XYZ file of C-alpha atoms in Angstrom:
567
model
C -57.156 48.628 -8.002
C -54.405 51.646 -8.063
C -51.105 51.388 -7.390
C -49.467 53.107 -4.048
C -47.038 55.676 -5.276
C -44.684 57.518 -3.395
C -45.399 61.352 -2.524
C -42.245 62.658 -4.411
C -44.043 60.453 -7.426
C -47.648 62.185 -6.262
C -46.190 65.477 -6.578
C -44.487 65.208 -10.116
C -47.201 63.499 -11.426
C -49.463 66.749 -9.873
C -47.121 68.718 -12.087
C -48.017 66.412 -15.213
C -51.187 66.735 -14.817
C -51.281 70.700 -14.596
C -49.076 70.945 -18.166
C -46.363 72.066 -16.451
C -43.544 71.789 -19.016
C -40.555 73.278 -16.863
C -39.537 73.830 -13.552
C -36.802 76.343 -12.300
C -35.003 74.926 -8.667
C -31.844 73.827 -7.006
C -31.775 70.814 -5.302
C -30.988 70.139 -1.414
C -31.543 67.203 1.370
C -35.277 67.648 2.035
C -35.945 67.576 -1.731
C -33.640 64.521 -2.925
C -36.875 62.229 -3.533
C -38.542 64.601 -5.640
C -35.507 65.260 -7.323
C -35.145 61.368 -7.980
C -38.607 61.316 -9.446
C -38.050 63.821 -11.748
C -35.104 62.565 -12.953
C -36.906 59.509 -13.833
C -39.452 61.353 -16.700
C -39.444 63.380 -19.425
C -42.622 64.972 -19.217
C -41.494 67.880 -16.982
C -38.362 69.673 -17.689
C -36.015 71.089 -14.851
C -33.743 73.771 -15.408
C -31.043 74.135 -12.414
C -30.593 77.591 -11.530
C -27.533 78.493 -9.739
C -29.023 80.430 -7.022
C -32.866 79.984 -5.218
C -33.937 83.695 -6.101
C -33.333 83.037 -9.238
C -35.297 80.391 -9.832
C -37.926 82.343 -8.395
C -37.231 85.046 -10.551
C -37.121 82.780 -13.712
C -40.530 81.031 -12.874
C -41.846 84.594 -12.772
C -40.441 85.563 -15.829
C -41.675 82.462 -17.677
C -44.942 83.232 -16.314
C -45.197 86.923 -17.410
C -44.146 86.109 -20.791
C -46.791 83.181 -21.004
C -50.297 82.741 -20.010
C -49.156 80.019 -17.778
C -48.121 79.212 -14.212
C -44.405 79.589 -12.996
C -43.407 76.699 -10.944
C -39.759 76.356 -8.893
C -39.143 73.805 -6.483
C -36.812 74.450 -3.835
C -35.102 72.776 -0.501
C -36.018 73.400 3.599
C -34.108 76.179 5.175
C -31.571 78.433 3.140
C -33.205 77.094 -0.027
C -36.510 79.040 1.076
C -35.280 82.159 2.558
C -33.159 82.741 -0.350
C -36.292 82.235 -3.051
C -37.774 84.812 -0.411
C -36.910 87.840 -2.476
C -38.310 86.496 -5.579
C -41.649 85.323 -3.957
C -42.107 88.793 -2.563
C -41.284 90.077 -6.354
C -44.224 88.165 -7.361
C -46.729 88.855 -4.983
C -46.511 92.585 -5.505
C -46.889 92.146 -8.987
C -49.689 89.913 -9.128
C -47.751 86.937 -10.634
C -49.127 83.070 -11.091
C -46.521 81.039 -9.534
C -46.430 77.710 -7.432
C -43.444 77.417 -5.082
C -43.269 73.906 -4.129
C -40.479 73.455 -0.909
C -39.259 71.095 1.069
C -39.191 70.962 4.859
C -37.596 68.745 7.320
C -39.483 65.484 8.669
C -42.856 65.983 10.020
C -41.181 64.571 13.354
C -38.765 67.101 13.593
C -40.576 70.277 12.928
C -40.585 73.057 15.748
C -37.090 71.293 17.058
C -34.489 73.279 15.508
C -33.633 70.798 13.068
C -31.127 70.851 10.478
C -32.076 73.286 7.631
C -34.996 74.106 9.224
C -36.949 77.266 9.218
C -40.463 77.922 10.004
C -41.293 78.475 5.847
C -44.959 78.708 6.231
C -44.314 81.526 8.938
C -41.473 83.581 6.873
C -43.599 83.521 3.653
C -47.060 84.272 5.141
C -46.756 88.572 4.683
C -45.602 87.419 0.759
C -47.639 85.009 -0.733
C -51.103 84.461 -1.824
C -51.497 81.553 0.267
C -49.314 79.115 1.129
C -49.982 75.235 2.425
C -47.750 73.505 4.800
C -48.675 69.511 3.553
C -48.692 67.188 7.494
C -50.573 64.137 5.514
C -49.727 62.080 2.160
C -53.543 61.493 2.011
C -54.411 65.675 0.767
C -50.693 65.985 -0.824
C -52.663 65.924 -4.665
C -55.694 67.721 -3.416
C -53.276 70.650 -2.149
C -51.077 70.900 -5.137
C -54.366 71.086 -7.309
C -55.541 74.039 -4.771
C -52.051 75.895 -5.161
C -52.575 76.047 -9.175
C -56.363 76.898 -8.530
C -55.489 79.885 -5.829
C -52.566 80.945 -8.109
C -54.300 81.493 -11.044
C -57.718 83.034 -10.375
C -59.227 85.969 -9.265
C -55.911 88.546 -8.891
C -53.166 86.005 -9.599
C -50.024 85.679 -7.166
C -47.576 83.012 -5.900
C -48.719 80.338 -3.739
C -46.148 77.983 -1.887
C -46.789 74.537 -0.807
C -43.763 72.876 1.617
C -43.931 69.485 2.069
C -41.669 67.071 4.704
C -38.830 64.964 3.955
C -41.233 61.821 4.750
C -44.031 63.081 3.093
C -42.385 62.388 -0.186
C -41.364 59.364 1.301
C -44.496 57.815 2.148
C -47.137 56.097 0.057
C -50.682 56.661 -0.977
C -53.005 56.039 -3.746
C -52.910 58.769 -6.806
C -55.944 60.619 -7.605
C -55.844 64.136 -9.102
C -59.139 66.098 -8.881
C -60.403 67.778 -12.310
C -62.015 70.620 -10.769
C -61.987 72.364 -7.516
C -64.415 74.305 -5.349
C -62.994 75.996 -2.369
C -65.968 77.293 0.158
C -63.357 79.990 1.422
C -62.174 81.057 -2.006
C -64.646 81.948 -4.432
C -63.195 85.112 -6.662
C -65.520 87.375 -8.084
C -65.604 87.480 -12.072
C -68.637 89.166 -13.592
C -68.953 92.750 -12.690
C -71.928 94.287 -10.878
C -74.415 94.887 -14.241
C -76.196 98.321 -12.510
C -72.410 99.556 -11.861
C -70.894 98.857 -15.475
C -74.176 101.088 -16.533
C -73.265 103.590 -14.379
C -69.811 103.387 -15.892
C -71.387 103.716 -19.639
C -72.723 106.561 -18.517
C -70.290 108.705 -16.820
C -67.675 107.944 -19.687
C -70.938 108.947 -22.485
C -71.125 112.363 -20.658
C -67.172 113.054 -20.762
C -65.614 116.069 -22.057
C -61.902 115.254 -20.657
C -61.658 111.720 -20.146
C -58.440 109.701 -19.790
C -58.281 105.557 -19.467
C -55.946 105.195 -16.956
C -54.841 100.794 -16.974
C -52.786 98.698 -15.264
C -51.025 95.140 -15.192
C -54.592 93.701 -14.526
C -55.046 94.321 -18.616
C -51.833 92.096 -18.769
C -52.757 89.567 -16.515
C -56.230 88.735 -17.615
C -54.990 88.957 -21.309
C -57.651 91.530 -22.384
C -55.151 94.212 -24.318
C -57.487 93.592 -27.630
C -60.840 94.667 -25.610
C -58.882 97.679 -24.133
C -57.546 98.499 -27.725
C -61.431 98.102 -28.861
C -62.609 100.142 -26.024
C -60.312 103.121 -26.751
C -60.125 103.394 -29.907
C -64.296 103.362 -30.822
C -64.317 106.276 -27.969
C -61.294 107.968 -29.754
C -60.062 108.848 -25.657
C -56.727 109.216 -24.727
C -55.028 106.154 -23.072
C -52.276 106.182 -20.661
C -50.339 102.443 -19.231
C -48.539 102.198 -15.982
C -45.504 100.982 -15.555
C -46.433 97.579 -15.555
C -49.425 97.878 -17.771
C -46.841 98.421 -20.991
C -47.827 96.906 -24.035
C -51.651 96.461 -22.791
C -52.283 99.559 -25.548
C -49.766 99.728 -28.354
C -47.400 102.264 -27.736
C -47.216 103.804 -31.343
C -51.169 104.719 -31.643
C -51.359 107.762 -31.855
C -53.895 107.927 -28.581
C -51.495 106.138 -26.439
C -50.195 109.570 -24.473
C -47.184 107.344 -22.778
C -46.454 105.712 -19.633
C -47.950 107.643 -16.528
C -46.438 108.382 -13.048
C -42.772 109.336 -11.366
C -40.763 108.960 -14.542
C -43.888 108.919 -16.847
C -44.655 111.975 -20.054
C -45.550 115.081 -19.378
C -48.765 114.436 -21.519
C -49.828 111.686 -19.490
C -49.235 113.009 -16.181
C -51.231 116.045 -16.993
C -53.641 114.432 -18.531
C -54.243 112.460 -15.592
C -54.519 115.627 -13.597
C -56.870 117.723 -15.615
C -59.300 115.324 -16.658
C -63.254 114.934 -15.904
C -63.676 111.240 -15.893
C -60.916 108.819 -14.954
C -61.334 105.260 -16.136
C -58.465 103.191 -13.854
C -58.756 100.024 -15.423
C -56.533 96.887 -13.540
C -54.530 99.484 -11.741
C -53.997 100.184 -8.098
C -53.068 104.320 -7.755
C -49.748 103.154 -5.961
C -47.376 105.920 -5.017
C -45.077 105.883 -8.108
C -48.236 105.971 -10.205
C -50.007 108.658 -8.718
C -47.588 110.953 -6.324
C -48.919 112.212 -3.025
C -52.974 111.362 -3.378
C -53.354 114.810 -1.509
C -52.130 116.812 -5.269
C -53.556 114.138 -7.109
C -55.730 116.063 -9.544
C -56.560 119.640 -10.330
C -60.005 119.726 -11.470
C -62.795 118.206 -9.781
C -63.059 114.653 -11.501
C -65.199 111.481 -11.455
C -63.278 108.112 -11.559
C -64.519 104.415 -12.325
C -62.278 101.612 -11.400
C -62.375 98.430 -12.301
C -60.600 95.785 -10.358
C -60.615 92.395 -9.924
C -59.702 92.849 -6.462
C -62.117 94.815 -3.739
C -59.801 95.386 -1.761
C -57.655 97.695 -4.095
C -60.733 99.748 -4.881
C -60.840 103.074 -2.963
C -57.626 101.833 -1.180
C -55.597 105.098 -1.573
C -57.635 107.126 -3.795
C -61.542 107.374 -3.655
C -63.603 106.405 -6.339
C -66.987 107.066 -7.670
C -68.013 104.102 -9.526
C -66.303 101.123 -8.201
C -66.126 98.080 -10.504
C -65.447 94.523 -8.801
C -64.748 91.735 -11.641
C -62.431 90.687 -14.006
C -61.070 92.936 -16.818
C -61.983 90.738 -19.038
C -65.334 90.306 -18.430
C -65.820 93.700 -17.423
C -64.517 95.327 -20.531
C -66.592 92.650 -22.191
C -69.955 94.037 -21.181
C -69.089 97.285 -21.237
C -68.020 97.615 -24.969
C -71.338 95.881 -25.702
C -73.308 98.343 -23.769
C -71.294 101.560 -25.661
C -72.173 99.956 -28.927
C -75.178 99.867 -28.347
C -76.202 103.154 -27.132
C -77.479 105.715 -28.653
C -75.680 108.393 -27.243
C -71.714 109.214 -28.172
C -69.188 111.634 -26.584
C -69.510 115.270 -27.264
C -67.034 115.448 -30.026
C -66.511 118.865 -29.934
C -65.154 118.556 -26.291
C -63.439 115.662 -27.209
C -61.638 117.336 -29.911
C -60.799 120.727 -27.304
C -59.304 118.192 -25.312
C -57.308 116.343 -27.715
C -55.883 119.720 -28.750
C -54.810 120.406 -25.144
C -52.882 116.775 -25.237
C -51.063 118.100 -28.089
C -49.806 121.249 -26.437
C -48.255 118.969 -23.837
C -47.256 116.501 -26.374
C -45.501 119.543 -27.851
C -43.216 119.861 -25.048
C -40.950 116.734 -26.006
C -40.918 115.501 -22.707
C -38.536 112.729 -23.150
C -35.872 114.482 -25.402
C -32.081 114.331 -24.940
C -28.794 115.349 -25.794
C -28.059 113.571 -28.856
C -24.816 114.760 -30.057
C -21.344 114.369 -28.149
C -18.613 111.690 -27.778
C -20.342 109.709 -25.357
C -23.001 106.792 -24.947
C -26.094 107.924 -23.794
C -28.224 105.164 -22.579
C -31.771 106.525 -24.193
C -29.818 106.000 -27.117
C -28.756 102.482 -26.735
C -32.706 101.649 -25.927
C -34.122 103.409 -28.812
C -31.477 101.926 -31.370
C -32.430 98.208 -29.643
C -36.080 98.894 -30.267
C -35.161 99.658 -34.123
C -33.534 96.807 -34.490
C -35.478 94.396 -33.213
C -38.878 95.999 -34.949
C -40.408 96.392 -31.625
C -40.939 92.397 -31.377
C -38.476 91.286 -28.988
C -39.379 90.407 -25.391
C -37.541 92.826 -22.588
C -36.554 91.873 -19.417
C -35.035 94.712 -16.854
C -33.472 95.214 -13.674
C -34.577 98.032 -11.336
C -33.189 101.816 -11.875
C -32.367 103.983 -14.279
C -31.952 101.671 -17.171
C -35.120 100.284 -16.351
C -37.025 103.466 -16.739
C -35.350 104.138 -20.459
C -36.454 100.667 -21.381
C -40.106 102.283 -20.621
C -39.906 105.034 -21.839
C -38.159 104.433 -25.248
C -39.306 101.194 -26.012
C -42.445 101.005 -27.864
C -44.326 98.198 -26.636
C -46.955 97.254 -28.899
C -47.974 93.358 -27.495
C -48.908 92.446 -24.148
C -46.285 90.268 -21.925
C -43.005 91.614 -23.970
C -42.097 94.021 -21.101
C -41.149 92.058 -17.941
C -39.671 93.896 -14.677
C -40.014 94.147 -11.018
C -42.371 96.999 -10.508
C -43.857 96.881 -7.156
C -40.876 95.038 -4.981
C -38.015 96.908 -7.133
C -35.528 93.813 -7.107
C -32.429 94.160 -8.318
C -31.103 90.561 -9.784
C -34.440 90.169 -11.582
C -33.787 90.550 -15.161
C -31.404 87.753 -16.167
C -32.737 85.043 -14.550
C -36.196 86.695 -15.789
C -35.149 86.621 -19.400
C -34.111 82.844 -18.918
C -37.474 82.042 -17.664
C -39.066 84.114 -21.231
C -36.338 82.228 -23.759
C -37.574 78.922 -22.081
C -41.128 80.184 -22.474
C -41.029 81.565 -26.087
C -38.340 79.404 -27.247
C -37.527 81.247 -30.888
C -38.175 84.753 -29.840
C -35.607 87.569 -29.061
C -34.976 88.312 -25.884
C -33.093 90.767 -23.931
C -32.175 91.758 -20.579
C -31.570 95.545 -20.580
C -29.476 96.380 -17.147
C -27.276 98.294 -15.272
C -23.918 96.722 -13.468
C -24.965 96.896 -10.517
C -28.555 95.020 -11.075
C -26.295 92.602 -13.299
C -23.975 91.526 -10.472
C -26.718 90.482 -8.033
C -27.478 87.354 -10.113
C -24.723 87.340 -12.620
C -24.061 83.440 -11.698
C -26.932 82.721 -14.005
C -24.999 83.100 -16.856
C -23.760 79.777 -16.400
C -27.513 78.479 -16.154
C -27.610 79.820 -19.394
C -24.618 78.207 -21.047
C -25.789 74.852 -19.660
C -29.152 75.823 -21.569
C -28.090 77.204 -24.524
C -29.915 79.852 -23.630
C -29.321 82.685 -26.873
C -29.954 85.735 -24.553
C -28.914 89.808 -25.674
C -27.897 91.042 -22.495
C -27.610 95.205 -22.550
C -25.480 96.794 -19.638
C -25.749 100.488 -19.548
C -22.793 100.550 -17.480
C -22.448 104.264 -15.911
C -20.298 103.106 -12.669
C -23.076 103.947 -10.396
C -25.843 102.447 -8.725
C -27.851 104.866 -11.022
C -30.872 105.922 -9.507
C -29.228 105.804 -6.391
C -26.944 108.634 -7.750
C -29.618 110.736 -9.370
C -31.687 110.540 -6.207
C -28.404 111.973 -3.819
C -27.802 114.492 -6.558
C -31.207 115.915 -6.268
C -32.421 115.553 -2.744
C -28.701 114.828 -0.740
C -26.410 118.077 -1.980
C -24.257 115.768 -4.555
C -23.409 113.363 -1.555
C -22.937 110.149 -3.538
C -22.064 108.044 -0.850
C -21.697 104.309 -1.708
C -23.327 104.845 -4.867
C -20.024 104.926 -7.083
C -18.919 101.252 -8.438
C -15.181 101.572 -8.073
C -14.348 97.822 -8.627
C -16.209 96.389 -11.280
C -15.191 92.939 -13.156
C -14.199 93.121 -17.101
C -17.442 92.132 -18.200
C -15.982 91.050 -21.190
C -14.031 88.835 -19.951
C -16.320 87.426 -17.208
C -18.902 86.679 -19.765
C -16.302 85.003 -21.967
C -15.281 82.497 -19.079
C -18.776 81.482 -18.985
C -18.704 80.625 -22.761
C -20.472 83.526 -24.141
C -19.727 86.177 -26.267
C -18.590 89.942 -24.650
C -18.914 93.424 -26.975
C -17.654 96.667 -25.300
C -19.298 99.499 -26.701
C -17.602 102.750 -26.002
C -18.440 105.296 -29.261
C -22.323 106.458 -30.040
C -21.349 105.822 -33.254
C -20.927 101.748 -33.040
C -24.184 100.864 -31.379
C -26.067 100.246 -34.102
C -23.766 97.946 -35.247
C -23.005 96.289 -31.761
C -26.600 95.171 -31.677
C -27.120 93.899 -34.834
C -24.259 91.960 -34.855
C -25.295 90.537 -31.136
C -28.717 89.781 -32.710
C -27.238 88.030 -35.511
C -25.209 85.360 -33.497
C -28.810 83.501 -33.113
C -27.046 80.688 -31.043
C -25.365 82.540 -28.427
C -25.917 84.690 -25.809
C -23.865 88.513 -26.056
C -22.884 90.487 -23.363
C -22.930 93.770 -24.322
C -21.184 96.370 -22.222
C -22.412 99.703 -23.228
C -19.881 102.717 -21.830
C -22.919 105.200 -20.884
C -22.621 108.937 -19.164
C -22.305 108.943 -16.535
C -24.356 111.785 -15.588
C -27.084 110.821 -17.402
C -30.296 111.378 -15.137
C -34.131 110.105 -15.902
C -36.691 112.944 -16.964
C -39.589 113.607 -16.023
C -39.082 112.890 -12.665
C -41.773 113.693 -9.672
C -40.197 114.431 -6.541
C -41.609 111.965 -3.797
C -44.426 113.403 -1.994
C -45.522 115.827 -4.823
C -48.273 115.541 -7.303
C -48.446 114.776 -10.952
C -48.141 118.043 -12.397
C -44.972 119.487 -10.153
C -42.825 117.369 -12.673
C -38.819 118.425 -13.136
C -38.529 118.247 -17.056
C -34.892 118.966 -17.350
C-alpha cells in the first residue's frame, strides 16, 4: 500500500520523473514547502537566480541549447509578474518550458491576499496553456500534462500555479507514463496528397529559394534540411531564429533573410518562382510590408507544424500541416525517388543571378581607423572560437552583428529573443546554456544597455562557477534606438544616449570575475583569446565600439524586401 506524500514532495518527485536535472527560481512564502523538498534530494539541481525574469530567461536558454524542457519555479504575486517578461519571451519563440508557481491558499484566492495576483489571468495572452492546480488528487496528472503540452506539436511555455496548502496536503503518488488529452491532439504526419503536390511544384522550379525557420531548430531536423538542399543544389536562406538550421559557410546558404538580412537573400526571396517556407511564420521583420512582398508572380509551399500560422499573413499555395521532421522526412523520399530533376539549366541562370547580388558585399565595413568597430569584434570571436561556441545575445544592434557575422554551422548555438525583443535576455540565457552544455564555450555578445537590465546575474554566476565570455559592444547608446532616430526622427536622439554608465571593469571585478577593456582594433584578437583561455572564469569584456556604427542592410518598416538601404 503507498505511502501519502506531501504535494511539495508530489511535485519534485513529478520533476524526477520527467529527467529534469535543473531548475532556475527564487524562492518566496507560497513556495517554502517545495523549496524544503528540494532541499532534501539530489536528484534535481536548483540554481538561484537573483531576479524571477531571469530565471525565466535561463530555463529558456537551457532549453534552446538542449533538446530538453526548461523548468523555473517561482513564488505567488511579484515572483510571477516579474517571470512575466520571460514567459512572454518564450511563447513568441516557440520555447519548451514549464513554469511551476506558487499561489496563496486555496481559501484565500479572489480576497486580495497577501502576494496575491490573479496568475492564471495575467499569463493567459502568454503561455501555451497554463493550469491553476484547486485539488492534491490531479496535482501529478497536471504536472505530467504541462511537460506533455510543452513539448509537442509547436512547443511553448506552460505554467502550472499551485496553493500554499496544496503543497501542504497529502495524497498518494502516482505518475502516469503516457498521456492522451481529448482536447489536445497535435498533428504530426503531413497530408501525403499535399507533400506530392509539394514534390511537384519544387521538380518544376526554375527560381526556387527554401525559405526556414526556428521550426527546423525546434524539431531538430537541420540534417534533413541540409539533405534536402543540397541533393536539389537550391539556394537556402535562415531567419533570424532559424540560424544554424543550414550551415552558414555552404556555399548555398545565401545568409540570413529579412530587416537586417543580405542583399542576396532578400532578393532572392523576392524574385523567385517557388518559395519553400519551411518552420517559419512570414512575421514582419522577416518579410516587410506583405503588400511589396515579392516581384514576380510566385508559388509558395509552407510547411508548419502549426495551422494556424499557415496563410496567416501571407497566402500560400500548398499548405503543409505536420511536423518538420516528418514532413521533410517524406518528402526527401519522394524527390529521390522520382524520376524527374530540376531544369538545371534554369537552375544554373539562377544561381548566376545570386552571384551578382552576392557580388555586392552586402555586409562590408570600414575596416581601417583608430576605433573598435563592433562587426569586427564578432567576426574576430567567431575565429577564435572555430565557429563552435554557443552565442547568447541581447536585443539591438549587437545582436544583429552576432547574425550576421557569425557563421553558425550547428543547430541550437545561436540563442536570442527574436519575436518579444527582450532586453536582459542574454546573460541569464547563457547561464541556462553553460548549465546545459557544461564544457562548451559560451558567450553572451551585448550591448550596455541590454547588459544592465539583468546584470545582477553575474553573481548567480560566481555562486555557479559559471566560466561565461561576456562581449559588451559598448557604444554609449541604446543602439538601435539611435540608428532608428537618426534615420526616421531628424538626428533627435532623445533618451537614447547612456550618459552614466558603471566601470564595467570594476563592477564585474566586485562580483569576482575578471574585467578586460578593449579600446584599440588592434588588441581584440588578443583580448579574446586570452578571455577564452582563463577556462575557469567568467571575463567581462568591455569592447570601446563607434559609436556611429549603424546595421546594414536595413529595410525601412513598412517597405518590401528589395527597397533595402545598403550603406
Amino acid at each position: 500500500m503507498s505511502v501519502e506524500i506531501t504535494g511539495a514532495e508530489i511535485t519534485v518527485r513529478c520533476l524526477q520523473e520527467e529527467g529534469v536535472d535543473c531548475i532556475f527560481g527564487y524562492p518566496g512564502g507560497a513556495v517554502l514547502f517545495l523549496y524544503d523538498e528540494l532541499f532534501k534530494q539530489d536528484k534535481v539541481k536548483h540554481i538561484l537566480v537573483r531576479h524571477e525574469q531571469a530565471a525565466i530567461h535561463a530555463a529558456d536558454g537551457y532549453a534552446r541549447s538542449s533538446k530538453n524542457v526548461g523548468v523555473a519555479l517561482v513564488t505567488s504575486g511579484p515572483g510571477v509578474t516579474n517571470a512575466v517578461t520571460g514567459i512572454a519571451t518564450a511563447y513568441m519563440d516557440s520555447i519548451p518550458l514549464v513554469v511551476i508557481s506558487g499561489q496563496v491558499p486555496t481559501a484565500a484566492i479572489g480576497l486580495d491576499a497577501f502576494q496575491e495576483v490573479d496568475t492564471v489571468g495575467i499569463t493567459r495572452p502568454c503561455v501555451k496553456h497554463n493550469f491553476l492546480v484547486k485539488d492534491i488528487s490531479e496535482l501529478a496528472l497536471t504536472i505530467k500534462k504541462a511537460f506533455y503540452i510543452a513539448s509537442t506539436g509547436r512547443p511553448g511555455p506552460v505554467l502550472v500555479d499551485i496553493p500554499k496548502d496544496i503543497t501542504q496536503h497529502k495524497f498518494k503518488f502516482s505518475y502516469p507514463k503516457k498521456i492522451s488529452m481529448r482536447s489536445y491532439n497535435p498533428v504530426v504526419k503531413g497530408h501525403v496528397r499535399q507533400i506530392k503536390k509539394a514534390a511537384e511544384l519544387i521538380l518544376s522550379a526554375k527560381r526556387p529559394v527554401f525559405y526556414t525557420g526556428g521550426g527546423v531548430i525546434l524539431s531538430n531536423t537541420s540534417e534533413q534540411l541540409t539533405e534536402l538542399v543540397q541533393l536539389l543544389d537550391f539556394p537556402c536562406t535562415n531567419t533570424l531564429m532559424g540560424l544554424g538550421g543550414y550551415p552558414a559557410t555552404d556555399k548555398r546558404f545565401v545568409g540570413m533573410l529579412g530587416m537586417h538580412g543580405t542583399y542576396e537573400a532578400n532578393m532572392a526571396m523576392q524574385y523567385c518562382d517557388v518559395l519553400i517556407a519551411i518552420g517559419a511564420r512570414f512575421d514582419d521583420r522577416v518579410i516587410g510590408n506583405p503588400k511589396h512582398f515579392s516581384n514576380e508572380n510566385r508559388k509558395i509551399i509552407h510547411i508548419d507544424v502549426d495551422p494556424s500560422s499557415i496563410s496567416k499573413r501571407v497566402k500560400v499555395d500548398v499548405p503543409i500541416v505536420g511536423s518538420v521532421d516528418s514532413v521533410l522526412t517524406e518528402l526527401v523520399s519522394l524527390l529521390k525517388a522520382s524520376k524527374e530533376k530540376p531544369d538545371q539549366a534554369a537552375l544554373q541562370e539562377w544561381w548566376k543571378q545570386i552571384d551578382l547580388w552576392r557580388a555586392r558585399d552586402c555586409l562590408k565595413y570600414d575596416k581601417e581607423g583608430a576605433i573598435i568597430k563592433p562587426q569586427m569584434v564578432v567576426e574576430k570571436l567567431y575565429e577564435i572560437t572555430q565557429g563552435d561556441a554557443f552565442v547568447t545575445s541581447d536585443v539591438g544592434q549587437h545582436q544583429m552583428w552576432a547574425a550576421q557575422f557569425y557563421k553558425f554551422d550547428k543547430p541550437r548555438r545561436w540563442i536570442n529573443s527574436g519575436g518579444l525583443g527582450t532586453m536582459g535576455f542574454g546573460l541569464p540565457a547563457a547561464m541556462g546554456a553553460q548549465l546545459a552544455n557544461p564544457k562548451a564555450r559560451v558567450a553572451c555578445v551585448t550591448g550596455e544597455a541590454s547588459i544592465q537590465m539583468c546584470i545582477q546575474e553575474l553573481s548567480t554566476c560566481k555562486q555557479y562557477n559559471l566560466p561565461l565570455k561576456i562581449i559588451n559592444l559598448n557604444n554609449r547608446y541604446m543602439g538601435m534606438v539611435r540608428q532608428w532616430q537618426e534615420f526616421f526622427h531628424g538626428n533627435r536622439y532623445s533618451e537614447s544616449y547612456m550618459n552614466a554608465l558603471p566601470d564595467f571593469i570594476k563592477l564585474a571585478e566586485s562580483y569576482g570575475h575578471v574585467g578586460m577593456k578593449i579600446e584599440k582594433p588592434e588588441d581584440i584578437e588578443g583580448a579574446l583569446k586570452e578571455a577564452f583561455e582563463l577556462k575557469d572564469q567568467l571575463v567581462f569584456m568591455d569592447f570601446i565600439t563607434d559609436q556611429t556604427e549603424n546595421v546594414f542592410p536595413m529595410v525601412p518598416g513598412g517597405k518590401g524586401l528589395s527597397e533595402m538601404i545598403l550603406v
